[in-house]
mmCIF file of C-alpha atoms and ligand atoms in Angstrom:
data_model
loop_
_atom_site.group_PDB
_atom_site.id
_atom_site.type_symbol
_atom_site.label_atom_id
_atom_site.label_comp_id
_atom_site.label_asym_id
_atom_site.label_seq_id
_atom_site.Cartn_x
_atom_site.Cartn_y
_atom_site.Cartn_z
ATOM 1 C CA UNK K 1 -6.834 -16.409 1.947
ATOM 2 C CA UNK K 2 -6.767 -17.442 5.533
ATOM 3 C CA UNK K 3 -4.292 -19.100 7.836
ATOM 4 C CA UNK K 4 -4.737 -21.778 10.236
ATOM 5 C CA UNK K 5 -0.910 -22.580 11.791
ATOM 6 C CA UNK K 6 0.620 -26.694 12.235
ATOM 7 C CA UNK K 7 2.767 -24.226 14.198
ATOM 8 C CA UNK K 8 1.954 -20.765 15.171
ATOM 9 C CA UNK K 9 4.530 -17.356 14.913
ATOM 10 C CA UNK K 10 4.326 -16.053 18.035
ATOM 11 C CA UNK K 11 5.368 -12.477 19.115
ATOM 12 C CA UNK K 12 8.595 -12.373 21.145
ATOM 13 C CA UNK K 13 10.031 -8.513 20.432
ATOM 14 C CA UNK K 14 9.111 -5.220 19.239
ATOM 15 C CA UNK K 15 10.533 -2.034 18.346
ATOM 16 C CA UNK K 16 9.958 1.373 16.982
ATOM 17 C CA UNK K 17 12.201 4.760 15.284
ATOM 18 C CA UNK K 18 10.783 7.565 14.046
ATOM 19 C CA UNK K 19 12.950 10.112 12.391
ATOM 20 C CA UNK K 20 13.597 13.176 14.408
ATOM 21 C CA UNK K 21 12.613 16.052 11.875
ATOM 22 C CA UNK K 22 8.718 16.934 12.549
ATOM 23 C CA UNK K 23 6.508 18.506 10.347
ATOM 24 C CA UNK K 24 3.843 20.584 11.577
ATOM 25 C CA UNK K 25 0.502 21.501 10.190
ATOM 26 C CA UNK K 26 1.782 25.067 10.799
ATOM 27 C CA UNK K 27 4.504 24.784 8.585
ATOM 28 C CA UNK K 28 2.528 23.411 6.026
ATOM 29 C CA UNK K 29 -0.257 26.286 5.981
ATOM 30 C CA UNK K 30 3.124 28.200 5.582
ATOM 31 C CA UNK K 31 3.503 26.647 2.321
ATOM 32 C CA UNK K 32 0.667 25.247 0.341
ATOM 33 C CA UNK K 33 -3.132 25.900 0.164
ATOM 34 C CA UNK K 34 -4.416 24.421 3.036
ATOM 35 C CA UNK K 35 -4.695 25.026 6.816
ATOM 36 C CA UNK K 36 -4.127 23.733 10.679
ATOM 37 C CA UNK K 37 -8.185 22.979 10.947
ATOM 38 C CA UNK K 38 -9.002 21.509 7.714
ATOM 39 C CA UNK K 39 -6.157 18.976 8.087
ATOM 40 C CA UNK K 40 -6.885 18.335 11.981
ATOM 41 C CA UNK K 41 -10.690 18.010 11.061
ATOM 42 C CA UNK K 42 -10.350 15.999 7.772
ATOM 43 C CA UNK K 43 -7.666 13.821 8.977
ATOM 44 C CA UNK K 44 -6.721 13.473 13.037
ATOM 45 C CA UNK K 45 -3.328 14.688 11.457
ATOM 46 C CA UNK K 46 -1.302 17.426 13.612
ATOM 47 C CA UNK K 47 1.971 16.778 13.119
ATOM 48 C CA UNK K 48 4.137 13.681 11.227
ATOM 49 C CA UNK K 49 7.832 12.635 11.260
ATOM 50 C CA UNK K 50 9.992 12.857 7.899
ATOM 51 C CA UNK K 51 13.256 11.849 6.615
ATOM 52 C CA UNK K 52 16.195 14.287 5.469
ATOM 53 C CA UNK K 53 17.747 14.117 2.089
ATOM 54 C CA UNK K 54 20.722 11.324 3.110
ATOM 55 C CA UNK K 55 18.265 9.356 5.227
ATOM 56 C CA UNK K 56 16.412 6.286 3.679
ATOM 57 C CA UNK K 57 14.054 3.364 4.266
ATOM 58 C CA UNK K 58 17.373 1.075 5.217
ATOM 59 C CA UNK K 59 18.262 3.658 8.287
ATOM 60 C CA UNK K 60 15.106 3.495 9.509
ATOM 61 C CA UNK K 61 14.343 -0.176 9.676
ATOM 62 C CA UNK K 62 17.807 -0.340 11.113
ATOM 63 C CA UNK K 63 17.223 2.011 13.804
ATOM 64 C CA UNK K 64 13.101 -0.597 14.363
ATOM 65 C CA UNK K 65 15.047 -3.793 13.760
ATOM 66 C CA UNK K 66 17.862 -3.388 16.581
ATOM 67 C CA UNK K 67 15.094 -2.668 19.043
ATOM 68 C CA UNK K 68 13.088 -5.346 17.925
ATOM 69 C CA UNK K 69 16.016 -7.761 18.539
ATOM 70 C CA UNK K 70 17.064 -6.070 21.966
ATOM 71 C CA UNK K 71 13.496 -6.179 23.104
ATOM 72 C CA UNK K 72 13.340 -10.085 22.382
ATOM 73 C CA UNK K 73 16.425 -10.521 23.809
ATOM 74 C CA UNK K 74 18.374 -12.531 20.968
ATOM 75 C CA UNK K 75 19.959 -11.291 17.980
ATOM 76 C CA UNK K 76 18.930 -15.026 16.268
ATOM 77 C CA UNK K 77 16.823 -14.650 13.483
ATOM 78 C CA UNK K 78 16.932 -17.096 10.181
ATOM 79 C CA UNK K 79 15.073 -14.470 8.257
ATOM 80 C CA UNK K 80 14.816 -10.805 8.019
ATOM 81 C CA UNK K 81 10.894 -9.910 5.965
ATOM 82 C CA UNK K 82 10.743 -5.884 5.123
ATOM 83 C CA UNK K 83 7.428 -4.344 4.061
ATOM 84 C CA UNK K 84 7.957 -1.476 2.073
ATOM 85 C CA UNK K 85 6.715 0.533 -0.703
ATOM 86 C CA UNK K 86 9.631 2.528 -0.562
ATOM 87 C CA UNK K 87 12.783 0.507 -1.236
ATOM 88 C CA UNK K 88 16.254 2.326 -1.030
ATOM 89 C CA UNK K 89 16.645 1.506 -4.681
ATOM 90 C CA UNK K 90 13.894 -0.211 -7.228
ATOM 91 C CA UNK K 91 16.087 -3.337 -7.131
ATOM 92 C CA UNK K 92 17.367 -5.401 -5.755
ATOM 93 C CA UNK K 93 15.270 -5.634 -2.821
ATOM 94 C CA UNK K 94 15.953 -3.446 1.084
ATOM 95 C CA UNK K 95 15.917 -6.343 3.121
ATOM 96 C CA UNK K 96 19.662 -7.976 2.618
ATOM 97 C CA UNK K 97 21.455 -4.607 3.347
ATOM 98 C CA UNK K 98 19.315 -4.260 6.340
ATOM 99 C CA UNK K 99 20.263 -7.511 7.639
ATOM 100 C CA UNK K 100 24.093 -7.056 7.246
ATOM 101 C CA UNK K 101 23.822 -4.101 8.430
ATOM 102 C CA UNK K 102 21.874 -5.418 11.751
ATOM 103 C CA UNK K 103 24.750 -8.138 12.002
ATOM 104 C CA UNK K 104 22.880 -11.056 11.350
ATOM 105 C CA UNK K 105 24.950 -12.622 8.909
ATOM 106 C CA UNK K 106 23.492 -14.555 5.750
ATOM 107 C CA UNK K 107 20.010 -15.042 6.913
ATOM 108 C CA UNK K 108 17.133 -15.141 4.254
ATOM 109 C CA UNK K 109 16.098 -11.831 3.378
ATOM 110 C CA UNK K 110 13.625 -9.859 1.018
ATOM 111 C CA UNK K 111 11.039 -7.165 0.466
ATOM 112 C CA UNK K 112 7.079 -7.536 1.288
ATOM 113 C CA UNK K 113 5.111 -4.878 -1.186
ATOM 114 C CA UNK K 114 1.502 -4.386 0.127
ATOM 115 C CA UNK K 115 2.091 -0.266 1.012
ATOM 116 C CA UNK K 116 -0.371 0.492 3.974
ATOM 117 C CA UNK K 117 -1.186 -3.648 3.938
ATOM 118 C CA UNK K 118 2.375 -4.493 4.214
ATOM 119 C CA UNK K 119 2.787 -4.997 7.806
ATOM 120 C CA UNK K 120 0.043 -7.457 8.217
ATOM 121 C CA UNK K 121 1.121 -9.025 4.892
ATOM 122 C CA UNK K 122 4.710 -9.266 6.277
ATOM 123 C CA UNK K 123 2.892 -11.195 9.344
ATOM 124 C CA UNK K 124 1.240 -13.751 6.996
ATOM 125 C CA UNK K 125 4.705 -14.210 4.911
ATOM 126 C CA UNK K 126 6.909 -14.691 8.394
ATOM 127 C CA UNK K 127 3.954 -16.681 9.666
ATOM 128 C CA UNK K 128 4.130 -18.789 6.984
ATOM 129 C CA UNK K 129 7.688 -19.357 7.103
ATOM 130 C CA UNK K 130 7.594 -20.402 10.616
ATOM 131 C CA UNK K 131 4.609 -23.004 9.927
ATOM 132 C CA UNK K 132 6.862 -24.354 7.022
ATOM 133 C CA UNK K 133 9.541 -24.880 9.357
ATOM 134 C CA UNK K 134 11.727 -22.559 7.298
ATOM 135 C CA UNK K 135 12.665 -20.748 9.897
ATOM 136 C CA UNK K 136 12.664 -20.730 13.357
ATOM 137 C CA UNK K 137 12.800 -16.935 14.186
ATOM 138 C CA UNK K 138 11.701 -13.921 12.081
ATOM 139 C CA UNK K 139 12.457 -10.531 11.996
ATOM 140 C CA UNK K 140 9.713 -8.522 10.490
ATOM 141 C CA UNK K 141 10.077 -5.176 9.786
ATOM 142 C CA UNK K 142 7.990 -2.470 8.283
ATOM 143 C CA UNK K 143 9.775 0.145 7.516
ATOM 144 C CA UNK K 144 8.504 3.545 4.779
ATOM 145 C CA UNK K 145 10.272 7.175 3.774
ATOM 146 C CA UNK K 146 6.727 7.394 2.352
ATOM 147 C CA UNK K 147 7.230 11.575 2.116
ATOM 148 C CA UNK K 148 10.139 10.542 -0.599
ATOM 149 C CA UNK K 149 7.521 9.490 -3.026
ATOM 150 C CA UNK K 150 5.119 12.965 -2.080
ATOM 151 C CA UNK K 151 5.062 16.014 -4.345
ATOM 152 C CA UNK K 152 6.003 18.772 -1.698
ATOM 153 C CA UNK K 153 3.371 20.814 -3.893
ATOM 154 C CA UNK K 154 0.157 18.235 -3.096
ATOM 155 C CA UNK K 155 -1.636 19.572 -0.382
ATOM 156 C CA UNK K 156 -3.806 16.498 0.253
ATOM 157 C CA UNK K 157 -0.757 13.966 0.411
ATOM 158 C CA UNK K 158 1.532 16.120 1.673
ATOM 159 C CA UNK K 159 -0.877 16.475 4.874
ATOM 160 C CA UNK K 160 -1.435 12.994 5.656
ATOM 161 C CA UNK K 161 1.808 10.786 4.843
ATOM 162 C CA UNK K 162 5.146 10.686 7.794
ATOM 163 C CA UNK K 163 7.972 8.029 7.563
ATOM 164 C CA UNK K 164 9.188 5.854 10.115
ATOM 165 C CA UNK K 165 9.606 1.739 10.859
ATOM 166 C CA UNK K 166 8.210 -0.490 13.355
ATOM 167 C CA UNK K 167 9.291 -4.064 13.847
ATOM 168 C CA UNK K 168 8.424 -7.171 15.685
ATOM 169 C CA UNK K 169 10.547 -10.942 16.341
ATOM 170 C CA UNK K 170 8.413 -13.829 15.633
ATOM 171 C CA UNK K 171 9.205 -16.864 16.689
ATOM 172 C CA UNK K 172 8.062 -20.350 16.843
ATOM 173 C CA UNK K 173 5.555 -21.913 19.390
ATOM 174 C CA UNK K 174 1.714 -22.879 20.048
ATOM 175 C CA UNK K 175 -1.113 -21.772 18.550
ATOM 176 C CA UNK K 176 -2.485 -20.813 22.418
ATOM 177 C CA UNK K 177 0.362 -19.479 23.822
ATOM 178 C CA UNK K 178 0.098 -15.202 24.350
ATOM 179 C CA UNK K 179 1.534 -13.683 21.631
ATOM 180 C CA UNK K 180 0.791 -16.513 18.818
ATOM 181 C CA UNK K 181 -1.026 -15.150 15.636
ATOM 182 C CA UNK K 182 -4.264 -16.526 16.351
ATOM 183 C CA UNK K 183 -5.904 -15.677 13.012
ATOM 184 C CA UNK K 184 -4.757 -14.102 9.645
ATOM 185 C CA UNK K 185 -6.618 -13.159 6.847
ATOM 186 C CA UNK K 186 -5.623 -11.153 3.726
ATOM 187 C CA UNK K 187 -7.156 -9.817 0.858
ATOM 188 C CA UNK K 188 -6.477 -7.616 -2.422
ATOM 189 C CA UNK K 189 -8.770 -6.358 -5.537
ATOM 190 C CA UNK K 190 -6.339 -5.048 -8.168
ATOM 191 C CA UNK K 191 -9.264 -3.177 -9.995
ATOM 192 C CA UNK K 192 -8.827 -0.304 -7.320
ATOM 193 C CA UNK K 193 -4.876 -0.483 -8.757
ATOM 194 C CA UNK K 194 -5.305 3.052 -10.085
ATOM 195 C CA UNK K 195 -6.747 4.736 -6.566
ATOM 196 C CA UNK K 196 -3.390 4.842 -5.084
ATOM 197 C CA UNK K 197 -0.258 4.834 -7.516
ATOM 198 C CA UNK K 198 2.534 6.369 -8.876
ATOM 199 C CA UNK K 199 2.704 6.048 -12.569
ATOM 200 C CA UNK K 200 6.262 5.989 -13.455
ATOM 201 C CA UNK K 201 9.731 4.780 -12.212
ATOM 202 C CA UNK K 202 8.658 0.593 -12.881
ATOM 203 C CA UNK K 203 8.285 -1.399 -15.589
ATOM 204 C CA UNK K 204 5.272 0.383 -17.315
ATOM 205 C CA UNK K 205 6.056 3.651 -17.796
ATOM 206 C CA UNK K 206 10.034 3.945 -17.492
ATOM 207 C CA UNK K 207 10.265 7.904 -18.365
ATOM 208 C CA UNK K 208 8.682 10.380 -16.053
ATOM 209 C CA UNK K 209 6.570 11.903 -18.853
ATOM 210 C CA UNK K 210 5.547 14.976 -16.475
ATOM 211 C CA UNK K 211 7.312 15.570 -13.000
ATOM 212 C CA UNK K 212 3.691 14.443 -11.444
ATOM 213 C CA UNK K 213 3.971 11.214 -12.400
ATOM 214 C CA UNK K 214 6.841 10.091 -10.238
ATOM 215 C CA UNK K 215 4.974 11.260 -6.959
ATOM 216 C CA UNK K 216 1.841 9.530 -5.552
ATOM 217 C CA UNK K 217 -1.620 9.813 -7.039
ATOM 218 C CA UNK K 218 -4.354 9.088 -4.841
ATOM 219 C CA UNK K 219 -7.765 9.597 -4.629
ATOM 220 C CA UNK K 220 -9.001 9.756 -1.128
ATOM 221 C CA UNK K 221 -12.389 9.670 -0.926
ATOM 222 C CA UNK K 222 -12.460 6.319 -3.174
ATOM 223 C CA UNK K 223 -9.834 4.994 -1.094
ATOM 224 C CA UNK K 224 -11.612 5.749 2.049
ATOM 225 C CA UNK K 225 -14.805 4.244 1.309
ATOM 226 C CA UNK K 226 -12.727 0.747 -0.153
ATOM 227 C CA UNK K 227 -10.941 1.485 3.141
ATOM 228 C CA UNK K 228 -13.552 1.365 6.284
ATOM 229 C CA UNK K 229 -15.589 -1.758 3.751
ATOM 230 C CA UNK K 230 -12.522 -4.059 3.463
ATOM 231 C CA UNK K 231 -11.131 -3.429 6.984
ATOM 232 C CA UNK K 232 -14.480 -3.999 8.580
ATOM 233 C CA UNK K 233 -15.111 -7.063 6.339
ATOM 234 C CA UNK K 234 -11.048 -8.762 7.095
ATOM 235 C CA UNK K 235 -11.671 -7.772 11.089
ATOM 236 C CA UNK K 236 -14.874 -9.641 11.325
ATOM 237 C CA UNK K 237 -13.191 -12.802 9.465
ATOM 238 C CA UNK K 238 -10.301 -12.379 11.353
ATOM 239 C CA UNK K 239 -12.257 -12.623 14.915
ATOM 240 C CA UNK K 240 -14.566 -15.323 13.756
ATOM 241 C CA UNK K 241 -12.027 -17.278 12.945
ATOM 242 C CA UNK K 242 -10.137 -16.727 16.316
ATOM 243 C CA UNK K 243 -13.182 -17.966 18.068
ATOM 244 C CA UNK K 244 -13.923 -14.540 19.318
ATOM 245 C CA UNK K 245 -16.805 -12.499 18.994
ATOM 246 C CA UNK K 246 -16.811 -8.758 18.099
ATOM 247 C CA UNK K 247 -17.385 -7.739 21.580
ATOM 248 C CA UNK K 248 -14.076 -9.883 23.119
ATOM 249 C CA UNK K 249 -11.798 -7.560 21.302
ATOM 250 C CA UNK K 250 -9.713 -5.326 23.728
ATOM 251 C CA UNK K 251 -7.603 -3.278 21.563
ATOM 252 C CA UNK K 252 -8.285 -2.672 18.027
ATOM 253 C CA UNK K 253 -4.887 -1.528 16.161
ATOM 254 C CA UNK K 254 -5.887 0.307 12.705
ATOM 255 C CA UNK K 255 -3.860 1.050 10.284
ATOM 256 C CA UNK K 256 -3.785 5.011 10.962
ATOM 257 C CA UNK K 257 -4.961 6.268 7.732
ATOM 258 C CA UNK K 258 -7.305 8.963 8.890
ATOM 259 C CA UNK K 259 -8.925 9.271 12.098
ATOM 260 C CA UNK K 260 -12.117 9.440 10.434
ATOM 261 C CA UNK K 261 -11.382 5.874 8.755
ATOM 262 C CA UNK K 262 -10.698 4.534 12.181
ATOM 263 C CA UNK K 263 -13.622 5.671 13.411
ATOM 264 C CA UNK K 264 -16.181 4.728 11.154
ATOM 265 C CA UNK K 265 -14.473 1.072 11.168
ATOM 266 C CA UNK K 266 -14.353 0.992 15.297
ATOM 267 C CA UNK K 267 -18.377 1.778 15.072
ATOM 268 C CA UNK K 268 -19.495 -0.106 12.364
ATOM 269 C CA UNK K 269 -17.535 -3.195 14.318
ATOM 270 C CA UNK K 270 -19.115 -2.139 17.935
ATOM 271 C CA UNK K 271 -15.120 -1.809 19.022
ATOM 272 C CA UNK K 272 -15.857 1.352 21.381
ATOM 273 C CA UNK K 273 -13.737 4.775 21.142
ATOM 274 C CA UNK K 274 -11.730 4.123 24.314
ATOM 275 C CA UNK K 275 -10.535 0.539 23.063
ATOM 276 C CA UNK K 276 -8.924 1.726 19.692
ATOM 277 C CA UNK K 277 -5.378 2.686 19.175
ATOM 278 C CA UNK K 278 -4.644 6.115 17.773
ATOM 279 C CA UNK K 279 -0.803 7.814 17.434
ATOM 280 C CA UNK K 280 -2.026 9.598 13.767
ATOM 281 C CA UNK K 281 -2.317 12.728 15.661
ATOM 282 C CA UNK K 282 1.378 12.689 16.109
ATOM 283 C CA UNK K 283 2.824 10.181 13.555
ATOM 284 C CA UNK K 284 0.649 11.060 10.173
ATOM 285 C CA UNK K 285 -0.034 7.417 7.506
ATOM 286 C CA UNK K 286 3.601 5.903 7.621
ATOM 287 C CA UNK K 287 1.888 3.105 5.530
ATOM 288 C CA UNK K 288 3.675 0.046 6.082
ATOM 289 C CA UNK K 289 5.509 0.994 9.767
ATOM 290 C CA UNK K 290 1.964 2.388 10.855
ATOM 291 C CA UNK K 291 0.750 -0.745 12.672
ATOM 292 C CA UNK K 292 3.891 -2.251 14.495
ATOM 293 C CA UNK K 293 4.330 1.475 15.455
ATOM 294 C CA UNK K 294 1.689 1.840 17.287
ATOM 295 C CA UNK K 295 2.337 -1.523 18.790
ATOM 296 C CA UNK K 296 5.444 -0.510 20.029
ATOM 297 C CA UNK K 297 4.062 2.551 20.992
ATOM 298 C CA UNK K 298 0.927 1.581 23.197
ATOM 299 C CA UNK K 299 3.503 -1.568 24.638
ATOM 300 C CA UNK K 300 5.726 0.619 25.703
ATOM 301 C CA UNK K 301 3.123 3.389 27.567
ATOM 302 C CA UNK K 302 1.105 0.372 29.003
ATOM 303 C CA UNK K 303 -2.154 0.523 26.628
ATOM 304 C CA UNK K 304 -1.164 -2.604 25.846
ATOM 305 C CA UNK K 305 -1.035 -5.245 28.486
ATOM 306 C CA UNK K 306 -0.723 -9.004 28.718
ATOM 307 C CA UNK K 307 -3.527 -10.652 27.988
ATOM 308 C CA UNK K 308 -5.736 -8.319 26.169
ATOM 309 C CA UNK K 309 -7.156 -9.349 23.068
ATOM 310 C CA UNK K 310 -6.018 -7.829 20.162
ATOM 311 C CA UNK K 311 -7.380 -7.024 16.507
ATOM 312 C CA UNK K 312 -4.943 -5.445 13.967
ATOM 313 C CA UNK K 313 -6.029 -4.778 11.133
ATOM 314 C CA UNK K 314 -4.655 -2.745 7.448
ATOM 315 C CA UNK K 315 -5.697 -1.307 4.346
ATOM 316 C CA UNK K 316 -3.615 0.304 1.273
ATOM 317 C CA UNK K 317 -3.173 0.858 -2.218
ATOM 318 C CA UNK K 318 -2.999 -2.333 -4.468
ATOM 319 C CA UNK K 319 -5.604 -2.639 -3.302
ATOM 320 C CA UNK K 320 -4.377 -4.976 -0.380
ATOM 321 C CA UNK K 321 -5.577 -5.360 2.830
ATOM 322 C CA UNK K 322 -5.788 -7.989 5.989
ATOM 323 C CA UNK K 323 -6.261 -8.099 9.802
ATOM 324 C CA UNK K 324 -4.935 -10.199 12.299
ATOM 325 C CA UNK K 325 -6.012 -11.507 16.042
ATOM 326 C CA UNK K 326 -3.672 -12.156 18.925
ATOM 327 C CA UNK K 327 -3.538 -12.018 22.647
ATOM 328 C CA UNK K 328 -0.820 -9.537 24.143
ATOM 329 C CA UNK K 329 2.036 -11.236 25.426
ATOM 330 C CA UNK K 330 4.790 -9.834 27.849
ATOM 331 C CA UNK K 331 7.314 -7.719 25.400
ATOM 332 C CA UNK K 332 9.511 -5.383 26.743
ATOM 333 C CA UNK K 333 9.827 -2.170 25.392
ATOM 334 C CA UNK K 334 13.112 -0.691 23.886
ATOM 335 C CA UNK K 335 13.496 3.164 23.717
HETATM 336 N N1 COA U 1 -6.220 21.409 2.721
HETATM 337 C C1 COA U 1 -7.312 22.039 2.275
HETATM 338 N N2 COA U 1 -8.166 21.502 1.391
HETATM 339 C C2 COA U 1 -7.885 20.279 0.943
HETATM 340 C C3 COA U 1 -6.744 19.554 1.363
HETATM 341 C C4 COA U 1 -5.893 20.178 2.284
HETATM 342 N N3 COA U 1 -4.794 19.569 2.777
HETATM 343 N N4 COA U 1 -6.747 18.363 0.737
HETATM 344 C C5 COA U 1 -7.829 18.322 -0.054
HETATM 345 N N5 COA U 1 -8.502 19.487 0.071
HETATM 346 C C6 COA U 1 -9.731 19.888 -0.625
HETATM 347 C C7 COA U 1 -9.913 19.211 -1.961
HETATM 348 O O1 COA U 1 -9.141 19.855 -2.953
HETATM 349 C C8 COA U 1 -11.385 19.371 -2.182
HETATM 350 O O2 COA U 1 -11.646 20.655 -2.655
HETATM 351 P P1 COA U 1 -12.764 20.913 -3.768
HETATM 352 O O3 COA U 1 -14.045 20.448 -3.135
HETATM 353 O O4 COA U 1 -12.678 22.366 -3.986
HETATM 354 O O5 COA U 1 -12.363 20.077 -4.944
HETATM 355 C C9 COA U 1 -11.956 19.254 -0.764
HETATM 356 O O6 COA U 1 -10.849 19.488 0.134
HETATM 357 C C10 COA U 1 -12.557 17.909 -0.475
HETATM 358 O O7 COA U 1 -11.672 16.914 -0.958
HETATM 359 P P2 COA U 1 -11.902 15.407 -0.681
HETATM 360 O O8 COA U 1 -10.772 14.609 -1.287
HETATM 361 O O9 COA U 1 -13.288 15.015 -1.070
HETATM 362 O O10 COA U 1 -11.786 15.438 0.907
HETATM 363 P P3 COA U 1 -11.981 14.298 1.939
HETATM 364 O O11 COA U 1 -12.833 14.778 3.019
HETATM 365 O O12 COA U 1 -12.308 12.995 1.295
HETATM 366 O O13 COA U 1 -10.511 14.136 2.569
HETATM 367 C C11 COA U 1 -8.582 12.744 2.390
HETATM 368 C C12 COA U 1 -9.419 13.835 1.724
HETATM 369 C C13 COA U 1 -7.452 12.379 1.435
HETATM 370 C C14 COA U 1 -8.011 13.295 3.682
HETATM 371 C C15 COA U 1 -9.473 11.525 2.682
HETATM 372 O O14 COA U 1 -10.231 11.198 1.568
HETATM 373 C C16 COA U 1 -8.684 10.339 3.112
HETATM 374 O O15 COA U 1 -8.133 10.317 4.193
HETATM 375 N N6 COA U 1 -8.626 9.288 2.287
HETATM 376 C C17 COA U 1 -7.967 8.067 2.587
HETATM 377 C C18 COA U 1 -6.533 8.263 2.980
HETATM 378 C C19 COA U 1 -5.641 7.473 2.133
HETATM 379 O O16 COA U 1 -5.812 7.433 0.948
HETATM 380 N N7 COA U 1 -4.670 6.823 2.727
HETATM 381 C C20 COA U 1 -3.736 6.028 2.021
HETATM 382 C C21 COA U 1 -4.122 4.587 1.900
HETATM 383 S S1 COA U 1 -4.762 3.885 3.336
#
C-alpha cells in the first residue's frame, strides 16, 4: 500500500515520557539465567524503563500527548490516533480516555494495532485522515506497557522489551513544506502471525489454558531475519518514492528492536553507522512508542536538525511493518 497525499500531514509537535523505574541488566542477571554481556552483545540492550503495578498505557500516552501538544503550541486537535498493543483494557479501545483526559473534548478517537509497526501505521491512518479532510489536526500517539504482557520468568523477552510513549501533532499543509510526510508505505504478511503472539486473552482462546499463554511468545531469530528483509525492502520503497536516493538519507530512525537488526538494515541500505538513530541502549523495544521516542529524543539533543532528510522506518509482530520519508522541520522540544 503506498500513499501519495491531495494534502500532506505535516509534523508540527512532538513529545516523549518514559516511566521513571529502570531496569538494569544487573538486576536481571540477579534473577533469571542470563547475564550483563550476553544481553549487551546479543541485543545493544543495557538498561530499559518499566511501568509499576497502578501505572498503564493511558498514563503514559498522557504524560507523550501533553508534550506533543505543548511542543506544537495548540491544544487543537480533531482526532486523537493511539498505537498500542497494550490497551488499558481489551475493549473498548485507549484512545477516548486519553483524550478526555488530555482535555480535548469530543474529538475522534481510537486504537491503531500494528505492535512494533504501530507508530508508522498510526502515521498512515492520521495521514490519511488529514488527506480526507477529516480532520485538520492529529494527535498521534504511540504509547506501550509492553513489560505487562512479559513473563518475568522469560529471559529472552524479559531482556529486550521497556514501556514508554512518544507522540507527534500532525497537521495539515503541502506536500513540500519541512515536516510533510513525503512518502508512506506499509506492509503486513499474516503467515508470520505465530512468530510474535500471545495466545490467549482474545477471541480465540478465551481461557489461559497454562499461565504461559497469556505472556508473549516470540521467536527471535525468525523475527529478526523477517525483520532486517521487510525493513530494508519498505525503506528502499519509501525513498524511491520520495524522489530520493539511498545515499540522500540523513538520519535513518529504526524501530529499536536490537542493535544488531539496526545494523544489518543501516548496511545492507548503505545508511552509514554515524547517520542512524540509536536510544536501545537505554530505552530497550518499547514497540509502538520506539520510533516517535527517539524522535523526540534526537530533536530535543540536536541530532535532529531542520532540514535533514529523514527515513523512519518499523517492523513487528503481525507481521506488520512500513517506513516513512520526511524532511526535519523546526519542533521544539518539551521536557
Ligand atoms: N540470556 C542468555 N541466553 C539467552 C537469553 C538471555 N537473555 N535469551 C536467549 N538466550 C539463549 C537461548 O536460550 C539460546 O540458547 P540455546 O542455544 O541453548 O537454545 C541462545 O541464547 C541463542 O538463542 P537465539 O534466540 O538463537 O539468540 P539470538 O542471537 O537470535 O538472540 C534475540 C535472541 C531475541 C535477542 C534476537 O533473536 C532478536 O533480537 N530477535 C528480534 C527481536 C524481536 O523479536 N523484537 C520484537 C519484534 S520487532
Amino acid at each position: 500500500m503506498t500513499y501519495a497525499p491531495p494534502r500532506a500531514a505535516v509534523l508540527a509537535g512532538i513529545g516523549s515520557w518514559l516511566p521513571p523505574d529502570v531496569l538494569t541488566n544487573a538486576q536481571l542477571e540477579a534473577e533469571l539465567d542470563t547475564s550483563d554481556e550476553w544481553i549487551r552483545t546479543r541485543t545493544g540492550i543495557a538498561s530499559r524503563h518499566r511501568v509499576m503495578p497502578g501505572t498503564s498505557t493511558s498514563e503514559l500516552a498522557v504524560e507523550a500527548g501533553r508534550r506533543a501538544l505543548k511542543s506544537s503550541q495548540s491544544d487543537a486537535v480533531d482526532a486523537v490516533v493511539l498505537a498500542t498493543s497494550t490497551p488499558d483494557e481489551l475493549c473498548p479501545a485507549t484512545a477516548p480516555d486519553v483524550a478526555s483526559r488530555l482535555g480535548l473534548g469530543q474529538v475522534a478517537a481510537f486504537d491503531v494495532s500494528a505492535v512494533c509497526a504501530g507508530f508508522v501505521y498510526g502515521l498512515g491512518t492520521a495521514a490519511g485522515l488529514i488527506a480526507a479532510g477529516i480532520a485538520e489536526r492529529v494527535l498521534l500517539i504511540g504509547a506501550e506497557a509492553f513489560t505487562s504482557l512479559v513473563d518475568p520468568g522469560d529471559r529472552t523477552t524479559a531482556a529486550i522489551f521497556g514501556d514508554g510513549a512518544g507522540a507527534v501533532v500532525l497537521r495539515a499543509g503541502d506536500v513540500d513544506e519541512p515536516g510533510a510526510i513525503r512518502s508512506l508505505v506499509l506492509g503486513s504478511d499474516g503467515r508470520g502471525n505465530h512468530l510474535l503472539h500471545v495466545p490467549a486473552g482474545g477471541a480465540r482462546q478465551r481461557e489461559q489454558t497454562e499461565t504461559a499463554s497469556r505472556f508473549l511468545q516470540l521467536q527471535g531469530r525468525e523475527i529478526f531475519r523477517h525483520a532486517v528483509r521487510h525493513m530494508g525492502a519498505s525503506c528502499r520503497e519509501a525513498t524511491a518514492r520520495a524522489g530520493w536516493e539511498l545515499s540522500d538519507v540523513d538520519r535513518l530512525v529504526a524501530h529499536q528492536a536490537n542493535a544488531r537488526i539496526t545494523k544489518s538494515l543501516g548496511d545492507a541500505l548503505g545508511v552509514p553507522p554515524g547517520k542512524r538513530a540509536s536510544n536501545i541502549e537505554r530505552v530497550g523495544n518499547t514497540a509502538a512508542a520506539s520510533v516517535p521516542v527517539l524522535l523526540d529524543e534526537d530533536n530535543s539533543s540536536g541530532a535532529l536538525t531542520e532540514g535533514q532528510r529523514v527515513l523512519i522506518t518499523a517492523f513487528g509482530g503481525g507481521l506488520a511493518w512500513g517506513a516513512a520519508t520526511l524532511v526535519w522541520p523546526v519542533l521544539h522540544s518539551v521536557a
